[in-house]
Amino acid sequence: MTGFVLRRLGESLLAVWGVVTIVFFVTRILGDPAALLLPIGATEADIQALRAQLGLDQPMILQYGQFLLNAVQGDFGTSFQHGRDAMQVVLERLPATAQLAFTSIFLGLIIGAIAGSIAALKRGKAIELVVMAVALLGQATPVFWLGIMLILFFAVNLGWLPTGGYGTWAHLVLPAFTLAVFVSASIARLLRSSMLDILKEDYIRTAKAKGLLRHTVFFWHVARNALIPVVTMTAILTGELLGGSVVTETVFSWPGIGRLIIQAIEAKDFPVIQAGITLIATIFVLINFLVDLLYGVLDPRIRANR
């Protein structure tokens, strides 16, 4: 088990390093931010002086080396736009992103688990067709369109909820539900498929033949084993949402990390872009690392193979 943890930890660090390296070089393709930071009419001498001040006049390999050295210490530089520590600017947006992501995942898991279980247990009946049709529609519906429709109906026409912003539970309802629709649809379809496969297994027939109660077979044997792919899907979705759902945050003016990074890209704010992507990559890798450990709890066979 110790060897597995160390191996996965090494792979996780390598993945973060790879993402950080790619982001560093890709941001340089965006162009020179010095011209944007200076007022219109600035001379070439002014631009060159600012580039030297920002360290952008050095060879790329030296910039990369200095960036890695500072990044290991948690220093991603000063934001060109905000004039403050870049990572601090990103971390200020993390609570809003985390609130939206975890609320959406929570709602999506509850709705998806119920819908997927019903569809699997009622296979071949009309209710299964209805549930799967709704789930397919939920996955196929564009997030931006659904968000706009919810705003028009609940905020503009009925006036029950605000059109956007951040601060109270009322501001959270529409964006969280918008994301939860896609999450629940994905979970429902995956859980149904997983449960149907498990219901065909020999040990399920054995459990029924032994006279175990129906709910015991369902919760202890079927649901527990069906959770493994669902856990994987949930981890991926959580990582994506914590990375910032750019479209939803833009539609609802939600001050999350995704929206911040888009604004930083438009302004060529290299430090914020690098800090934001590094934080997202670290969170995503950490979640997947914890999921690998959780597999051993859900399925002892996986733990034994380690």
mmCIF file of N, CA and C in Angstrom, residues 162-206:
data_model
loop_
_atom_site.group_PDB
_atom_site.id
_atom_site.type_symbol
_atom_site.label_atom_id
_atom_site.label_comp_id
_atom_site.label_asym_id
_atom_site.label_seq_id
_atom_site.Cartn_x
_atom_site.Cartn_y
_atom_site.Cartn_z
ATOM 1 N N PRO A 162 -32.617 36.211 -8.364
ATOM 2 C CA PRO A 162 -31.820 37.218 -9.078
ATOM 3 C C PRO A 162 -31.282 36.665 -10.393
ATOM 4 N N THR A 163 -31.025 37.543 -11.336
ATOM 5 C CA THR A 163 -30.529 37.116 -12.650
ATOM 6 C C THR A 163 -29.072 36.681 -12.599
ATOM 7 N N GLY A 164 -28.335 37.120 -11.605
ATOM 8 C CA GLY A 164 -26.927 36.764 -11.484
ATOM 9 C C GLY A 164 -26.319 37.406 -10.260
ATOM 10 N N GLY A 165 -25.007 37.234 -10.138
ATOM 11 C CA GLY A 165 -24.319 37.806 -8.987
ATOM 12 C C GLY A 165 -23.948 36.746 -7.973
ATOM 13 N N TYR A 166 -23.484 37.205 -6.818
ATOM 14 C CA TYR A 166 -22.962 36.295 -5.797
ATOM 15 C C TYR A 166 -23.159 36.929 -4.426
ATOM 16 N N GLY A 167 -23.463 36.088 -3.440
ATOM 17 C CA GLY A 167 -23.584 36.624 -2.083
ATOM 18 C C GLY A 167 -24.579 35.897 -1.203
ATOM 19 N N THR A 168 -25.743 35.516 -1.755
ATOM 20 C CA THR A 168 -26.764 34.848 -0.946
ATOM 21 C C THR A 168 -27.130 33.508 -1.582
ATOM 22 N N TRP A 169 -27.923 32.715 -0.848
ATOM 23 C CA TRP A 169 -28.334 31.409 -1.375
ATOM 24 C C TRP A 169 -29.181 31.572 -2.634
ATOM 25 N N ALA A 170 -29.915 32.696 -2.728
ATOM 26 C CA ALA A 170 -30.758 32.926 -3.901
ATOM 27 C C ALA A 170 -29.921 33.059 -5.168
ATOM 28 N N HIS A 171 -28.723 33.644 -5.039
ATOM 29 C CA HIS A 171 -27.839 33.770 -6.191
ATOM 30 C C HIS A 171 -27.291 32.412 -6.627
ATOM 31 N N LEU A 172 -27.270 31.456 -5.707
ATOM 32 C CA LEU A 172 -26.672 30.151 -5.977
ATOM 33 C C LEU A 172 -27.627 29.193 -6.691
ATOM 34 N N VAL A 173 -28.923 29.391 -6.513
ATOM 35 C CA VAL A 173 -29.906 28.410 -6.972
ATOM 36 C C VAL A 173 -29.819 28.140 -8.468
ATOM 37 N N LEU A 174 -29.919 29.161 -9.284
ATOM 38 C CA LEU A 174 -29.970 28.963 -10.733
ATOM 39 C C LEU A 174 -28.668 28.405 -11.317
ATOM 40 N N PRO A 175 -27.494 28.978 -10.995
ATOM 41 C CA PRO A 175 -26.274 28.387 -11.561
ATOM 42 C C PRO A 175 -26.012 26.968 -11.071
ATOM 43 N N ALA A 176 -26.327 26.686 -9.798
ATOM 44 C CA ALA A 176 -26.108 25.333 -9.268
ATOM 45 C C ALA A 176 -27.031 24.330 -9.949
ATOM 46 N N PHE A 177 -28.287 24.715 -10.145
ATOM 47 C CA PHE A 177 -29.221 23.800 -10.806
ATOM 48 C C PHE A 177 -28.833 23.591 -12.269
ATOM 49 N N THR A 178 -28.351 24.643 -12.919
ATOM 50 C CA THR A 178 -27.924 24.525 -14.320
ATOM 51 C C THR A 178 -26.842 23.468 -14.464
ATOM 52 N N LEU A 179 -25.846 23.502 -13.591
ATOM 53 C CA LEU A 179 -24.768 22.509 -13.647
ATOM 54 C C LEU A 179 -25.236 21.148 -13.156
ATOM 55 N N ALA A 180 -26.141 21.137 -12.176
ATOM 56 C CA ALA A 180 -26.628 19.871 -11.620
ATOM 57 C C ALA A 180 -27.397 19.061 -12.644
ATOM 58 N N VAL A 181 -28.021 19.713 -13.596
ATOM 59 C CA VAL A 181 -28.769 18.996 -14.634
ATOM 60 C C VAL A 181 -27.829 18.090 -15.427
ATOM 61 N N PHE A 182 -26.704 18.636 -15.846
ATOM 62 C CA PHE A 182 -25.742 17.825 -16.605
ATOM 63 C C PHE A 182 -25.122 16.745 -15.726
ATOM 64 N N VAL A 183 -24.777 17.102 -14.489
ATOM 65 C CA VAL A 183 -24.164 16.129 -13.572
ATOM 66 C C VAL A 183 -25.110 14.965 -13.306
ATOM 67 N N SER A 184 -26.365 15.267 -12.972
ATOM 68 C CA SER A 184 -27.334 14.220 -12.654
ATOM 69 C C SER A 184 -27.600 13.327 -13.856
ATOM 70 N N ALA A 185 -27.654 13.911 -15.057
ATOM 71 C CA ALA A 185 -27.884 13.116 -16.266
ATOM 72 C C ALA A 185 -26.730 12.143 -16.491
ATOM 73 N N SER A 186 -25.508 12.615 -16.307
ATOM 74 C CA SER A 186 -24.334 11.747 -16.494
ATOM 75 C C SER A 186 -24.310 10.630 -15.461
ATOM 76 N N ILE A 187 -24.579 10.971 -14.212
ATOM 77 C CA ILE A 187 -24.570 9.977 -13.140
ATOM 78 C C ILE A 187 -25.674 8.948 -13.349
ATOM 79 N N ALA A 188 -26.868 9.385 -13.727
ATOM 80 C CA ALA A 188 -28.008 8.482 -13.904
ATOM 81 C C ALA A 188 -27.728 7.449 -14.982
ATOM 82 N N ARG A 189 -27.213 7.878 -16.116
ATOM 83 C CA ARG A 189 -26.959 6.947 -17.220
ATOM 84 C C ARG A 189 -25.843 5.966 -16.866
ATOM 85 N N LEU A 190 -24.800 6.455 -16.218
ATOM 86 C CA LEU A 190 -23.692 5.573 -15.855
ATOM 87 C C LEU A 190 -24.102 4.583 -14.775
ATOM 88 N N LEU A 191 -24.841 5.046 -13.770
ATOM 89 C CA LEU A 191 -25.261 4.167 -12.677
ATOM 90 C C LEU A 191 -26.210 3.085 -13.186
ATOM 91 N N ARG A 192 -27.131 3.451 -14.049
ATOM 92 C CA ARG A 192 -28.046 2.457 -14.616
ATOM 93 C C ARG A 192 -27.270 1.369 -15.343
ATOM 94 N N SER A 193 -26.343 1.774 -16.205
ATOM 95 C CA SER A 193 -25.550 0.799 -16.956
ATOM 96 C C SER A 193 -24.737 -0.101 -16.036
ATOM 97 N N SER A 194 -24.129 0.493 -15.013
ATOM 98 C CA SER A 194 -23.315 -0.276 -14.073
ATOM 99 C C SER A 194 -24.162 -1.264 -13.277
ATOM 100 N N MET A 195 -25.334 -0.826 -12.826
ATOM 101 C CA MET A 195 -26.204 -1.698 -12.036
ATOM 102 C C MET A 195 -26.754 -2.851 -12.864
ATOM 103 N N LEU A 196 -27.079 -2.592 -14.123
ATOM 104 C CA LEU A 196 -27.580 -3.657 -14.982
ATOM 105 C C LEU A 196 -26.522 -4.728 -15.210
ATOM 106 N N ASP A 197 -25.273 -4.317 -15.333
ATOM 107 C CA ASP A 197 -24.189 -5.289 -15.493
ATOM 108 C C ASP A 197 -24.021 -6.137 -14.238
ATOM 109 N N ILE A 198 -24.121 -5.495 -13.078
ATOM 110 C CA ILE A 198 -23.924 -6.210 -11.809
ATOM 111 C C ILE A 198 -25.087 -7.155 -11.520
ATOM 112 N N LEU A 199 -26.289 -6.752 -11.899
ATOM 113 C CA LEU A 199 -27.464 -7.608 -11.669
ATOM 114 C C LEU A 199 -27.376 -8.935 -12.424
ATOM 115 N N LYS A 200 -26.517 -9.018 -13.445
ATOM 116 C CA LYS A 200 -26.343 -10.250 -14.208
ATOM 117 C C LYS A 200 -25.288 -11.178 -13.598
ATOM 118 N N GLU A 201 -24.557 -10.685 -12.601
ATOM 119 C CA GLU A 201 -23.461 -11.471 -12.024
ATOM 120 C C GLU A 201 -23.985 -12.670 -11.229
ATOM 121 N N ASP A 202 -23.142 -13.707 -11.151
ATOM 122 C CA ASP A 202 -23.527 -14.939 -10.450
ATOM 123 C C ASP A 202 -23.740 -14.713 -8.959
ATOM 124 N N TYR A 203 -22.915 -13.825 -8.357
ATOM 125 C CA TYR A 203 -23.034 -13.657 -6.911
ATOM 126 C C TYR A 203 -24.348 -12.972 -6.522
ATOM 127 N N ILE A 204 -24.947 -12.234 -7.465
ATOM 128 C CA ILE A 204 -26.250 -11.632 -7.188
ATOM 129 C C ILE A 204 -27.326 -12.718 -7.166
ATOM 130 N N ARG A 205 -27.258 -13.620 -8.136
ATOM 131 C CA ARG A 205 -28.212 -14.732 -8.142
ATOM 132 C C ARG A 205 -28.022 -15.613 -6.907
ATOM 133 N N THR A 206 -26.779 -15.801 -6.483
ATOM 134 C CA THR A 206 -26.511 -16.592 -5.283
ATOM 135 C C THR A 206 -27.097 -15.929 -4.047
#
